[in-house]
Coordinates of C-alpha atoms and ligand atoms in Angstrom, one line a residue:
M1 CA -65.2 47.5 38.9
S2 CA -62.5 50.1 39.8
D3 CA -63.4 53.3 41.7
R4 CA -62.3 55.4 38.7
A5 CA -64.6 53.5 36.3
E6 CA -67.5 53.8 38.8
T7 CA -67.1 57.6 38.8
R8 CA -66.8 57.9 35.0
G9 CA -69.3 55.1 34.3
T10 CA -69.7 53.1 31.1
A11 CA -72.7 52.6 28.9
E12 CA -75.1 49.9 30.1
G13 CA -73.9 46.5 28.8
A14 CA -70.5 47.9 27.7
P15 CA -67.3 46.3 29.2
D16 CA -65.9 48.2 32.2
V17 CA -62.1 47.7 32.3
G18 CA -61.1 51.0 34.1
E19 CA -58.5 53.4 33.0
L20 CA -55.1 52.1 31.8
T21 CA -52.6 52.0 34.7
P22 CA -49.7 49.7 33.7
P23 CA -47.1 49.0 36.5
D24 CA -44.0 51.1 36.5
R25 CA -41.4 48.4 35.8
T26 CA -37.6 48.7 35.5
L27 CA -36.9 46.8 32.3
M28 CA -33.7 44.7 32.5
G29 CA -34.8 41.7 30.4
P30 CA -34.1 40.8 26.8
G31 CA -36.2 43.7 25.6
P32 CA -38.1 45.9 25.6
S33 CA -35.8 48.1 27.6
D34 CA -36.7 51.3 29.5
V35 CA -37.9 54.0 27.1
H36 CA -36.4 57.4 27.4
P37 CA -39.0 60.1 28.5
R38 CA -38.2 62.1 25.4
V39 CA -39.3 59.2 23.3
L40 CA -42.5 58.9 25.3
R41 CA -43.1 62.6 24.8
A42 CA -42.6 62.3 21.0
M43 CA -45.3 59.6 21.0
S44 CA -47.9 62.0 22.4
T45 CA -47.3 64.7 19.8
P46 CA -50.1 65.3 17.3
L47 CA -50.7 62.7 14.5
V48 CA -50.2 63.8 10.9
G49 CA -51.0 61.9 7.8
H50 CA -48.5 59.3 6.5
L51 CA -48.2 61.4 3.2
D52 CA -48.2 64.8 4.9
P53 CA -45.3 66.9 3.7
S54 CA -44.0 67.2 7.3
F55 CA -44.0 63.4 7.7
V56 CA -42.3 63.0 4.4
E57 CA -39.5 65.2 5.7
M58 CA -39.5 63.2 8.9
M59 CA -39.0 60.0 6.8
D60 CA -35.9 61.4 5.3
E61 CA -34.6 62.3 8.7
V62 CA -35.3 58.9 10.2
Q63 CA -33.5 57.3 7.2
E64 CA -30.5 59.5 7.7
L65 CA -30.4 58.8 11.4
L66 CA -30.7 55.1 10.8
R67 CA -27.8 55.2 8.4
Y68 CA -25.7 56.8 11.1
A69 CA -26.7 54.1 13.7
F70 CA -26.0 51.3 11.2
R71 CA -22.7 52.9 10.0
T72 CA -23.8 52.7 6.4
D73 CA -24.4 54.8 3.4
N74 CA -27.0 52.4 2.0
R75 CA -29.8 54.2 0.2
W76 CA -32.2 51.4 1.1
T77 CA -32.4 52.1 4.8
I78 CA -35.9 52.1 6.3
P79 CA -38.0 51.4 9.3
V80 CA -40.2 48.4 8.5
S81 CA -43.8 48.7 9.9
G82 CA -43.9 45.9 12.5
T83 CA -41.7 44.3 15.0
G84 CA -38.1 43.0 14.6
S85 CA -39.6 39.8 13.1
A86 CA -41.2 41.9 10.3
A87 CA -37.8 43.4 9.4
M88 CA -36.3 39.9 9.6
E89 CA -39.0 38.5 7.3
A90 CA -38.6 41.5 4.9
A91 CA -34.9 40.6 4.7
I92 CA -35.2 36.9 4.3
G93 CA -38.5 36.8 2.4
N94 CA -37.1 39.2 -0.3
L95 CA -33.5 37.9 -0.6
V96 CA -34.4 34.3 -0.7
E97 CA -36.1 33.2 -3.9
P98 CA -37.7 29.7 -4.4
G99 CA -34.8 27.4 -5.3
D100 CA -32.2 29.5 -3.4
T101 CA -30.2 27.9 -0.6
M102 CA -29.8 29.7 2.6
L103 CA -27.1 28.9 5.2
V104 CA -28.3 29.5 8.8
P105 CA -26.7 29.0 12.2
T106 CA -27.8 26.5 14.8
N107 CA -26.2 28.2 17.8
G108 CA -29.3 29.9 19.2
Y109 CA -33.0 30.5 19.0
F110 CA -33.1 33.2 16.4
G111 CA -31.0 31.2 13.9
G112 CA -33.9 28.7 14.1
R113 CA -36.3 31.5 13.2
M114 CA -34.2 32.4 10.2
A115 CA -34.4 28.8 9.0
S116 CA -38.2 28.8 9.4
M117 CA -38.5 32.0 7.4
A118 CA -36.1 30.9 4.6
G119 CA -38.1 27.7 4.2
R120 CA -41.4 29.6 4.0
A121 CA -39.8 31.8 1.3
G122 CA -39.3 28.7 -0.8
G123 CA -35.6 28.4 0.0
E124 CA -33.6 25.2 0.8
V125 CA -32.2 25.5 4.3
V126 CA -28.7 24.2 5.2
E127 CA -27.0 24.7 8.5
V128 CA -23.7 25.6 10.0
D129 CA -23.4 24.1 13.5
A130 CA -22.2 25.5 16.7
P131 CA -23.5 24.7 20.2
W132 CA -25.9 27.1 21.9
G133 CA -23.7 29.5 23.9
E134 CA -20.9 29.6 21.3
P135 CA -20.3 31.8 18.3
L136 CA -19.8 30.4 14.8
D137 CA -16.3 29.4 13.8
P138 CA -15.3 30.9 10.5
A139 CA -13.6 27.6 9.5
D140 CA -17.0 25.9 10.0
V141 CA -18.7 28.5 7.9
A142 CA -16.1 28.1 5.1
A143 CA -16.6 24.3 5.2
A144 CA -20.4 24.7 5.0
F145 CA -19.9 27.0 2.0
D146 CA -17.7 24.5 0.3
E147 CA -20.2 21.7 0.9
H148 CA -23.5 23.5 0.1
Q149 CA -22.6 26.6 -2.1
P150 CA -25.5 28.6 -0.5
D151 CA -26.9 31.8 -2.1
V152 CA -27.6 33.5 1.1
F153 CA -25.9 33.3 4.5
G154 CA -27.6 34.5 7.7
F155 CA -26.0 34.9 11.1
V156 CA -27.0 36.5 14.4
H157 CA -24.6 39.2 15.5
A158 CA -26.0 39.4 19.0
E159 CA -27.8 36.1 20.0
T160 CA -30.4 37.2 22.6
S161 CA -31.1 33.6 23.6
T162 CA -27.5 32.9 24.7
G163 CA -25.8 36.2 25.4
V164 CA -23.2 35.5 22.7
L165 CA -21.7 38.2 20.5
Q166 CA -20.5 36.9 17.1
P167 CA -16.9 38.0 16.7
E168 CA -14.9 38.0 13.4
V169 CA -17.8 39.4 11.3
P170 CA -15.5 40.6 8.4
E171 CA -14.1 37.1 8.1
L172 CA -17.6 35.7 7.8
T173 CA -18.7 38.2 5.1
A174 CA -15.4 37.6 3.2
I175 CA -16.1 33.9 3.0
A176 CA -19.6 34.5 1.8
H177 CA -18.5 37.0 -0.8
D178 CA -15.8 34.7 -2.1
H179 CA -18.7 32.4 -2.9
D180 CA -20.8 35.2 -4.5
A181 CA -23.4 34.8 -1.7
Y182 CA -25.3 37.5 0.1
V183 CA -25.0 38.1 3.9
I184 CA -28.0 38.9 6.1
A185 CA -27.1 39.9 9.7
D186 CA -29.5 39.9 12.6
T187 CA -28.6 43.0 14.6
V188 CA -31.7 43.1 16.7
T189 CA -29.7 43.1 20.0
S190 CA -26.6 45.0 18.7
L191 CA -27.8 48.1 16.8
G192 CA -27.1 51.1 19.0
G193 CA -25.5 49.0 21.8
V194 CA -22.4 47.2 20.5
E195 CA -20.0 47.9 17.7
L196 CA -21.7 47.3 14.4
R197 CA -20.3 48.6 11.1
V198 CA -22.5 47.5 8.2
D199 CA -20.3 49.1 5.4
D200 CA -16.8 48.4 6.8
W201 CA -17.8 44.8 7.6
N202 CA -19.4 44.3 4.1
V203 CA -22.8 43.1 5.5
D204 CA -25.2 43.2 2.6
V205 CA -28.4 43.2 4.6
A206 CA -29.0 44.0 8.3
Y207 CA -32.2 44.2 10.2
S208 CA -32.9 45.2 13.8
G209 CA -35.6 46.1 16.4
P210 CA -36.2 49.4 18.1
Q211 CA -37.0 48.0 21.6
K212 CA -33.5 46.8 22.5
C213 CA -30.5 49.1 22.5
L214 CA -32.5 52.0 20.9
S215 CA -34.9 52.0 23.9
C216 CA -37.9 52.7 21.8
P217 CA -41.3 50.9 21.9
P218 CA -41.7 48.1 19.2
G219 CA -43.5 49.0 16.0
A220 CA -41.1 50.3 13.4
S221 CA -38.0 48.1 12.8
P222 CA -34.7 49.1 11.1
L223 CA -33.6 47.5 7.9
T224 CA -30.7 48.3 5.6
L225 CA -29.7 46.7 2.2
N226 CA -26.9 47.6 0.0
D227 CA -27.4 48.1 -3.8
R228 CA -26.1 44.7 -4.6
A229 CA -28.8 43.1 -2.3
M230 CA -31.5 45.4 -3.5
D231 CA -30.6 44.6 -7.2
K232 CA -31.2 40.9 -6.3
V233 CA -34.6 41.8 -4.8
L234 CA -35.6 44.0 -7.8
D235 CA -34.5 41.3 -10.3
R236 CA -36.5 38.5 -8.7
E237 CA -38.2 36.2 -11.2
T238 CA -41.2 35.6 -8.8
D239 CA -42.9 38.1 -6.5
A240 CA -42.0 37.9 -2.8
R241 CA -44.6 35.8 -1.1
S242 CA -45.6 38.6 1.3
W243 CA -47.3 41.6 -0.4
Y244 CA -47.0 43.7 2.8
L245 CA -43.2 43.2 3.1
D246 CA -42.4 43.2 -0.6
L247 CA -39.4 45.6 -0.8
S248 CA -40.0 46.3 -4.5
L249 CA -43.4 47.8 -3.5
L250 CA -42.2 49.4 -0.3
E251 CA -39.6 51.1 -2.4
G252 CA -42.5 53.3 -3.8
Y253 CA -43.2 54.7 -0.3
W254 CA -39.7 54.9 1.2
G255 CA -37.9 55.6 -2.1
D256 CA -38.1 58.8 -4.2
D257 CA -41.9 58.6 -5.0
R258 CA -43.3 58.6 -1.5
S259 CA -46.4 57.1 -2.9
Y260 CA -49.0 55.2 -0.8
H261 CA -48.3 51.6 0.0
H262 CA -49.7 51.2 3.5
T263 CA -50.4 53.6 6.4
A264 CA -47.1 53.8 8.3
P265 CA -47.3 53.5 12.1
I266 CA -46.7 57.3 12.4
T267 CA -46.4 57.5 16.1
N268 CA -43.8 54.7 16.1
V269 CA -41.9 56.5 13.4
Y270 CA -41.9 59.6 15.7
A271 CA -40.7 57.5 18.5
L272 CA -37.9 56.0 16.4
R273 CA -36.8 59.4 15.2
E274 CA -36.5 60.7 18.8
A275 CA -34.7 57.5 19.9
L276 CA -32.2 57.9 17.0
R277 CA -31.8 61.5 17.8
L278 CA -30.6 60.5 21.3
V279 CA -28.1 58.1 19.6
A280 CA -26.8 61.0 17.4
E281 CA -26.5 63.3 20.4
E282 CA -24.6 60.7 22.4
G283 CA -22.4 59.6 19.5
I284 CA -22.6 56.0 18.3
E285 CA -19.1 55.0 19.5
K286 CA -19.6 56.6 22.9
R287 CA -22.8 54.7 23.1
W288 CA -21.1 51.4 22.4
A289 CA -18.5 52.3 25.0
R290 CA -21.2 53.2 27.6
H291 CA -22.8 49.8 27.1
R292 CA -19.5 48.0 27.6
E293 CA -18.7 50.0 30.7
V294 CA -22.1 49.8 32.4
A295 CA -22.6 46.1 31.5
G296 CA -19.0 45.5 32.6
D297 CA -20.0 46.7 36.1
L298 CA -23.1 44.5 35.9
K299 CA -21.0 41.5 35.0
A300 CA -18.5 42.2 37.8
G301 CA -21.4 42.6 40.3
L302 CA -23.0 39.3 39.2
Q303 CA -19.7 37.5 39.5
E304 CA -19.3 39.0 43.0
L305 CA -22.6 37.5 43.9
G306 CA -21.1 34.1 43.0
L307 CA -22.9 33.8 39.6
E308 CA -21.2 32.6 36.5
M309 CA -21.7 34.1 33.0
N310 CA -22.9 31.8 30.3
A311 CA -20.6 33.3 27.6
P312 CA -16.8 33.5 28.1
D313 CA -15.3 37.0 28.0
D314 CA -14.1 36.7 24.4
Y315 CA -17.7 36.7 23.1
W316 CA -19.6 38.2 26.0
L317 CA -22.5 40.4 24.8
P318 CA -22.8 43.5 26.9
S319 CA -26.4 44.2 25.9
L320 CA -27.6 40.8 27.0
N321 CA -26.0 39.1 30.0
A322 CA -26.8 35.4 30.2
V323 CA -26.1 34.2 33.7
R324 CA -26.1 30.5 34.8
V325 CA -28.7 29.6 37.4
P326 CA -26.9 28.1 40.4
D327 CA -27.7 24.5 41.4
G328 CA -30.7 24.2 43.6
V329 CA -32.1 27.7 42.7
D330 CA -35.6 27.9 41.1
D331 CA -35.0 30.3 38.2
A332 CA -38.8 31.2 37.8
A333 CA -39.1 31.9 41.6
V334 CA -36.3 34.5 41.4
I335 CA -37.9 36.1 38.3
D336 CA -41.3 36.3 40.1
H337 CA -39.7 37.7 43.3
L338 CA -38.0 40.5 41.3
I339 CA -41.3 41.5 39.6
A340 CA -43.4 41.3 42.8
E341 CA -41.0 43.0 45.2
Y342 CA -39.0 45.3 43.0
D343 CA -41.1 45.9 39.8
L344 CA -38.0 44.7 38.0
E345 CA -38.1 42.5 34.9
I346 CA -35.4 40.0 33.9
A347 CA -36.1 36.8 31.9
G348 CA -35.3 33.1 31.9
G349 CA -33.6 31.0 29.3
L350 CA -35.2 30.0 25.9
G351 CA -35.0 26.7 24.0
D352 CA -32.0 24.6 24.8
L353 CA -31.1 26.9 27.8
A354 CA -34.6 27.1 29.4
G355 CA -34.1 26.7 33.1
D356 CA -30.4 27.0 32.9
I357 CA -29.8 30.8 32.6
W358 CA -31.3 34.1 33.5
R359 CA -31.1 36.8 30.7
I360 CA -30.4 40.3 32.0
G361 CA -30.5 43.1 29.5
C362 CA -28.4 46.2 29.7
M363 CA -29.7 48.1 26.7
G364 CA -30.1 51.7 25.7
H365 CA -31.8 53.8 28.4
S366 CA -31.7 50.8 30.8
A367 CA -27.8 50.7 30.5
R368 CA -27.4 53.1 33.5
P369 CA -25.4 52.7 36.7
K370 CA -28.5 53.3 38.7
N371 CA -30.3 50.3 37.1
V372 CA -27.3 48.1 37.6
E373 CA -27.1 48.9 41.3
Y374 CA -30.8 48.4 41.7
L375 CA -30.7 45.1 39.9
L376 CA -27.7 43.7 41.9
A377 CA -29.3 44.7 45.2
A378 CA -32.6 43.1 44.2
L379 CA -31.0 39.9 42.9
E380 CA -28.9 39.6 46.1
D381 CA -32.1 39.7 48.1
A382 CA -33.8 37.2 45.9
L383 CA -30.9 34.7 46.2
A384 CA -30.6 35.2 50.0
Ligands
LIG1 N1 -33.8 38.5 16.4 C1 -33.3 38.6 17.7 C2 -31.9 38.3 17.9 C3 -34.2 38.9 18.7 O1 -33.7 39.1 20.0 C4 -35.6 39.2 18.5 C5 -36.5 39.5 19.6 O2 -36.2 39.4 20.7 C6 -36.0 39.0 17.2 C7 -35.1 38.7 16.2 C8 -37.5 39.3 16.8 O3 -37.9 40.5 17.2 P1 -39.4 40.8 17.6 O4 -39.7 40.1 18.9 O5 -39.4 42.3 17.8 O6 -40.3 40.5 16.5

């Protein structure tokens, strides 16, 4: 029993867990990233109802701010209640109808999750191959279209499992549109951190998470669809399998009616509003440039320590730096040392790259020179 709990006491027979005192970590892993104090302050402001006129106004503001961050004019731009996977499932589960074919990538962990969600939505899944750690080649995507004629094509713009940024997005969307298919982009680790232009690049649907380059706690996750994609959703012959994520129902709450669908995570919407306000103050293009610059210093510092990046410079992802673990070094021991001695979080590899890489995030409020200097000094110590 902690001292504090002893003084406050708990009712007899009730669990005594003491007051919440989480450690004060520096978050440089694959997300969540450090949260800006202004976002934390927004989260401690009074709760209003999810249909309160003041909240309805806030919903409009969040939608407007999200459009700015996504670089889109899409009317259907909302925060989905839930984590990035909820926005991902809202995208895939609504776009993919039973009998549709979805083309997914094999070059990372999150392409695998797309496949799983498309299958559960009743879709037939076909794949375009690239090794983990490499982007998709447009020629392979074109060949996969010729072979399978998919209805929906999903790709991961910023693959958090490999540290690879998918280049040539407009080429990929052009191939899909030449085949009358819809494009879903996973922008969880790119929104607000690396260049992303939903409208200019002709992306039909993009989803994201708030806890990466927006530096906001998880809970309300960005999603945008153009009219063409939303028309497909509204014209479905069968209902989407998830009631909760059915966009034709959510439209009642986030569209013009503002009628009850579910109780929105109000505090998370406050947080997202403040996080997006910070993006608007900084300016989206300046924010992309800051990520490149600060992460560029991180990359140079890692290379000075003798470490090798997993992704070549051409498709290096500033927000997620995947670094090869040197021969003879225990990756988990280094991660544990950074947490124990420095209160500093980084992560190991996932899936095919487990044990081979460390994943060092440089996202949002964590993408600051001070964090980079701290991380490099701590890592040098851990490797000594
Ligand atoms: N897609 C990518 C690329 C991710 O990095 C993540 C989370 O790390 C997700 C999807 C799923 O998001 P969440 O963990 O918030 O559900």
